[in-house]
């Protein structure tokens, strides 16, 4: 199994470190060629506007959608990664999303950096007290029928899965938390 | 509870987290909401809201201060990416004003005229994160001890001359490498000489890097400049006058963003460097009447 991390921008090295601590070597994905041998892809935190722009310019957007439809690629997106994967994005200057999980996200819905926070969340059937950081995080305002909500925080879904797509609106990777990554690797 | 933990640790962990999300990106100086939109569209990961870019501050002289909150609010309304703004070195009141405006990051910057000849802002007292400039490791350590959540090189702002940013990044990296060979006694002496905490010095020795995200700033004017600094180990780039003082800002902004991400790919660098038009006019460092990097050491 080859694991790739989308490495245009954002906290991709933190994801790499988490995978490394699990004994998994990962590759950095920046081109369609890089994606070719990858079965698992992580889309990290960062600015979704920037990541979406590079996905479009490198044509990785179409390549990723095609691979997911063929069921040969699983994806884990954190924060900006979750936004990129959503069916619909609301909020100012929203980028174009990949539409691979049936949720609507409101970008930066909590506010600015002063409203960033950390929390400990319980993930259904998986783990209790997972330490995560919500950094200028989005809020999931709608989750479709086929979307399985795995964790909530103050009533909002924060971790969800639909088939081979896993998303978190927060960052387990900046707290050195490995359990969501382990779950993703087994997906 | 959270506030308590952050103060207790003496670090702005959430601010350090935000800095991690900016890595590999370009933070652009903008003086209007319209420029902020151009920056966001071109792929900036954040904007720095200010009234005058460094090259104009240098040319016009006088005291440079925090921007009018009206301008900062307009820029906040125009974009969805993080908004940063500058305070004068040691100007705690300007910092409180920016914090109340709910911006995302404060740059305690030598580009503005320093307000306090003795001290920097006591950054641990704030919930909002700070980024500070440094010309060498000692300076970076002092700023981190004060609570900075991110470090950038000072370079020499407003010159379009990259040499000082290269100097500062290389100095920081070399001084970190030199820690490796130091004995416990030497480390203690180094910490004392640099007025830095021994704990932090030891941590940097072990990590072989600063414990916070490190960007470069000061004099970056072309895509090749950005790529050079990324190749030297920078984690991202601030561009001040380099974009909106160039002939075609949207094109320069796009090209510098591409070069920062694809810094290892010479084909991409050649492509984005082609037909860019005139870069900002540059200045030779030895001819400068005042060097901003010497402010607030």
Short mmCIF file of N, CA and C in Angstrom, two decimals, chain B residues 218-296:
data_model
loop_
_atom_site.label_atom_id
_atom_site.label_comp_id
_atom_site.label_asym_id
_atom_site.label_seq_id
_atom_site.Cartn_x
_atom_site.Cartn_y
_atom_site.Cartn_z
N UNK B 218 11.88 40.10 3.46
CA UNK B 218 12.85 41.18 3.30
C UNK B 218 13.65 41.13 2.02
N UNK B 219 13.10 41.69 0.95
CA UNK B 219 13.87 41.83 -0.29
C UNK B 219 13.53 40.83 -1.38
N UNK B 220 12.48 40.00 -1.15
CA UNK B 220 12.13 39.00 -2.16
C UNK B 220 11.34 39.68 -3.28
N UNK B 221 11.88 39.62 -4.51
CA UNK B 221 11.28 40.38 -5.60
C UNK B 221 10.90 39.55 -6.82
N UNK B 222 11.43 38.33 -6.91
CA UNK B 222 11.14 37.52 -8.11
C UNK B 222 10.80 36.08 -7.70
N UNK B 223 10.19 35.32 -8.63
CA UNK B 223 9.94 33.90 -8.34
C UNK B 223 11.23 33.16 -8.01
N UNK B 224 12.31 33.51 -8.70
CA UNK B 224 13.59 32.83 -8.44
C UNK B 224 14.08 33.13 -7.02
N UNK B 225 13.87 34.35 -6.54
CA UNK B 225 14.24 34.69 -5.15
C UNK B 225 13.51 33.78 -4.17
N UNK B 226 12.20 33.63 -4.37
CA UNK B 226 11.39 32.80 -3.48
C UNK B 226 11.89 31.35 -3.51
N UNK B 227 12.19 30.85 -4.72
CA UNK B 227 12.66 29.47 -4.86
C UNK B 227 14.01 29.28 -4.18
N UNK B 228 14.89 30.26 -4.34
CA UNK B 228 16.22 30.18 -3.71
C UNK B 228 16.08 29.98 -2.20
N UNK B 229 15.24 30.79 -1.57
CA UNK B 229 15.09 30.72 -0.12
C UNK B 229 14.40 29.44 0.33
N UNK B 230 13.45 28.96 -0.48
CA UNK B 230 12.82 27.67 -0.15
C UNK B 230 13.86 26.54 -0.25
N UNK B 231 14.74 26.65 -1.25
CA UNK B 231 15.80 25.63 -1.40
C UNK B 231 16.75 25.66 -0.20
N UNK B 232 16.90 26.82 0.42
CA UNK B 232 17.78 26.94 1.59
C UNK B 232 17.08 26.53 2.89
N UNK B 233 15.83 26.10 2.78
CA UNK B 233 15.16 25.56 3.96
C UNK B 233 14.07 26.43 4.56
N UNK B 234 13.73 27.55 3.91
CA UNK B 234 12.63 28.37 4.41
C UNK B 234 11.33 27.57 4.32
N UNK B 235 10.38 27.86 5.21
CA UNK B 235 9.11 27.12 5.19
C UNK B 235 8.00 27.89 4.51
N UNK B 236 8.32 29.08 4.03
CA UNK B 236 7.34 29.90 3.33
C UNK B 236 7.93 31.30 3.19
N UNK B 237 7.18 32.17 2.51
CA UNK B 237 7.75 33.44 2.07
C UNK B 237 6.79 34.61 2.33
N UNK B 238 7.34 35.69 2.85
CA UNK B 238 6.61 36.96 2.89
C UNK B 238 7.11 37.81 1.72
N UNK B 239 6.19 38.39 0.96
CA UNK B 239 6.62 39.32 -0.09
C UNK B 239 5.99 40.67 0.20
N UNK B 240 6.83 41.67 0.37
CA UNK B 240 6.35 43.01 0.72
C UNK B 240 6.08 43.82 -0.52
N UNK B 241 7.09 44.60 -0.92
CA UNK B 241 6.91 45.50 -2.06
C UNK B 241 6.99 44.75 -3.38
N UNK B 242 7.53 43.54 -3.35
CA UNK B 242 7.86 42.79 -4.57
C UNK B 242 6.71 42.57 -5.51
N UNK B 243 5.48 42.49 -4.99
CA UNK B 243 4.36 42.21 -5.87
C UNK B 243 3.70 43.49 -6.40
N UNK B 244 3.27 44.33 -5.48
CA UNK B 244 2.49 45.48 -5.95
C UNK B 244 3.35 46.66 -6.42
N UNK B 245 4.67 46.53 -6.35
CA UNK B 245 5.57 47.51 -6.95
C UNK B 245 6.14 46.99 -8.27
N UNK B 246 5.68 45.81 -8.69
CA UNK B 246 6.13 45.29 -9.98
C UNK B 246 5.18 45.83 -11.05
N UNK B 247 5.56 45.58 -12.31
CA UNK B 247 4.79 46.10 -13.44
C UNK B 247 3.41 45.43 -13.52
N UNK B 248 3.36 44.14 -13.25
CA UNK B 248 2.10 43.39 -13.39
C UNK B 248 1.86 42.55 -12.13
N UNK B 249 1.26 43.16 -11.09
CA UNK B 249 1.13 42.49 -9.78
C UNK B 249 0.45 41.13 -9.82
N UNK B 250 -0.65 40.99 -10.57
CA UNK B 250 -1.36 39.70 -10.58
C UNK B 250 -0.45 38.60 -11.11
N UNK B 251 0.30 38.94 -12.15
CA UNK B 251 1.21 37.98 -12.77
C UNK B 251 2.37 37.64 -11.83
N UNK B 252 2.94 38.65 -11.18
CA UNK B 252 4.04 38.42 -10.24
C UNK B 252 3.56 37.58 -9.05
N UNK B 253 2.37 37.91 -8.56
CA UNK B 253 1.82 37.19 -7.40
C UNK B 253 1.67 35.71 -7.75
N UNK B 254 1.06 35.45 -8.89
CA UNK B 254 0.86 34.07 -9.35
C UNK B 254 2.21 33.36 -9.49
N UNK B 255 3.17 34.04 -10.11
CA UNK B 255 4.48 33.42 -10.38
C UNK B 255 5.22 33.10 -9.08
N UNK B 256 5.15 34.00 -8.10
CA UNK B 256 5.87 33.77 -6.84
C UNK B 256 5.22 32.64 -6.05
N UNK B 257 3.89 32.54 -6.11
CA UNK B 257 3.20 31.42 -5.45
C UNK B 257 3.62 30.09 -6.08
N UNK B 258 3.64 30.05 -7.41
CA UNK B 258 4.06 28.83 -8.12
C UNK B 258 5.49 28.45 -7.75
N UNK B 259 6.36 29.46 -7.72
CA UNK B 259 7.78 29.20 -7.46
C UNK B 259 8.01 28.72 -6.03
N UNK B 260 7.20 29.19 -5.10
CA UNK B 260 7.35 28.80 -3.70
C UNK B 260 6.94 27.33 -3.50
N UNK B 261 5.90 26.91 -4.20
CA UNK B 261 5.46 25.52 -4.10
C UNK B 261 6.35 24.58 -4.91
N UNK B 262 6.66 24.98 -6.15
CA UNK B 262 7.43 24.11 -7.05
C UNK B 262 8.90 24.52 -7.07
N UNK B 263 9.45 24.86 -5.89
CA UNK B 263 10.81 25.41 -5.84
C UNK B 263 11.89 24.44 -6.31
N UNK B 264 11.57 23.14 -6.31
CA UNK B 264 12.57 22.15 -6.76
C UNK B 264 12.50 21.92 -8.26
N UNK B 265 11.44 22.38 -8.90
CA UNK B 265 11.19 22.06 -10.30
C UNK B 265 11.62 23.22 -11.21
N UNK B 266 12.84 23.08 -11.77
CA UNK B 266 13.41 24.17 -12.58
C UNK B 266 12.56 24.49 -13.81
N UNK B 267 11.85 23.48 -14.33
CA UNK B 267 11.00 23.74 -15.50
C UNK B 267 9.86 24.69 -15.16
N UNK B 268 9.26 24.45 -14.00
CA UNK B 268 8.18 25.35 -13.57
C UNK B 268 8.76 26.75 -13.31
N UNK B 269 9.93 26.81 -12.68
CA UNK B 269 10.55 28.10 -12.37
C UNK B 269 10.84 28.88 -13.65
N UNK B 270 11.34 28.17 -14.66
CA UNK B 270 11.63 28.83 -15.93
C UNK B 270 10.35 29.34 -16.57
N UNK B 271 9.32 28.52 -16.52
CA UNK B 271 8.04 28.88 -17.13
C UNK B 271 7.45 30.14 -16.47
N UNK B 272 7.42 30.15 -15.13
CA UNK B 272 6.77 31.30 -14.47
C UNK B 272 7.65 32.55 -14.48
N UNK B 273 8.95 32.36 -14.76
CA UNK B 273 9.84 33.53 -14.82
C UNK B 273 9.84 34.20 -16.20
N UNK B 274 9.23 33.52 -17.16
CA UNK B 274 9.28 33.99 -18.55
C UNK B 274 8.26 35.11 -18.81
N UNK B 275 8.76 36.22 -19.37
CA UNK B 275 7.89 37.32 -19.77
C UNK B 275 7.13 37.97 -18.64
N UNK B 276 7.76 38.04 -17.48
CA UNK B 276 7.08 38.62 -16.31
C UNK B 276 7.01 40.13 -16.36
N UNK B 277 7.88 40.74 -17.14
CA UNK B 277 7.95 42.21 -17.14
C UNK B 277 8.83 42.68 -16.00
N UNK B 278 8.81 43.98 -15.78
CA UNK B 278 9.75 44.56 -14.82
C UNK B 278 9.42 44.21 -13.38
N UNK B 279 10.45 43.75 -12.65
CA UNK B 279 10.30 43.56 -11.20
C UNK B 279 10.39 44.94 -10.54
N UNK B 280 10.14 44.97 -9.22
CA UNK B 280 10.27 46.25 -8.51
C UNK B 280 11.70 46.76 -8.65
N UNK B 281 11.89 48.08 -8.63
CA UNK B 281 13.26 48.59 -8.70
C UNK B 281 14.03 48.17 -7.44
N UNK B 282 15.28 47.80 -7.57
CA UNK B 282 16.04 47.32 -6.42
C UNK B 282 17.04 48.33 -5.89
N UNK B 283 17.51 48.09 -4.66
CA UNK B 283 18.49 48.96 -4.03
C UNK B 283 19.67 48.15 -3.54
N UNK B 284 20.88 48.70 -3.71
CA UNK B 284 22.09 48.07 -3.20
C UNK B 284 22.18 48.37 -1.70
N UNK B 285 22.42 47.32 -0.90
CA UNK B 285 22.38 47.46 0.56
C UNK B 285 23.39 48.51 1.08
N UNK B 286 24.60 48.53 0.48
CA UNK B 286 25.65 49.42 1.01
C UNK B 286 25.30 50.90 0.80
N UNK B 287 24.34 51.20 -0.07
CA UNK B 287 23.99 52.61 -0.32
C UNK B 287 22.86 53.09 0.59
N UNK B 288 22.30 52.19 1.42
CA UNK B 288 21.12 52.58 2.21
C UNK B 288 21.50 53.52 3.35
N UNK B 289 20.76 54.62 3.51
CA UNK B 289 21.02 55.49 4.64
C UNK B 289 20.60 54.86 5.98
N UNK B 290 19.56 54.00 5.96
CA UNK B 290 19.11 53.35 7.19
C UNK B 290 18.79 51.90 6.92
N UNK B 291 19.23 51.03 7.83
CA UNK B 291 18.94 49.60 7.69
C UNK B 291 17.89 49.19 8.72
N UNK B 292 16.73 48.79 8.20
CA UNK B 292 15.60 48.43 9.08
C UNK B 292 15.94 47.21 9.93
N UNK B 293 16.81 46.33 9.41
CA UNK B 293 17.12 45.09 10.13
C UNK B 293 17.83 45.35 11.47
N UNK B 294 18.41 46.57 11.65
CA UNK B 294 19.11 46.85 12.89
C UNK B 294 18.17 47.33 14.00
N UNK B 295 16.89 47.45 13.67
CA UNK B 295 15.93 47.88 14.69
C UNK B 295 15.46 46.70 15.53
N UNK B 296 15.42 46.91 16.84
CA UNK B 296 14.82 45.90 17.74
C UNK B 296 15.54 44.58 17.74
#
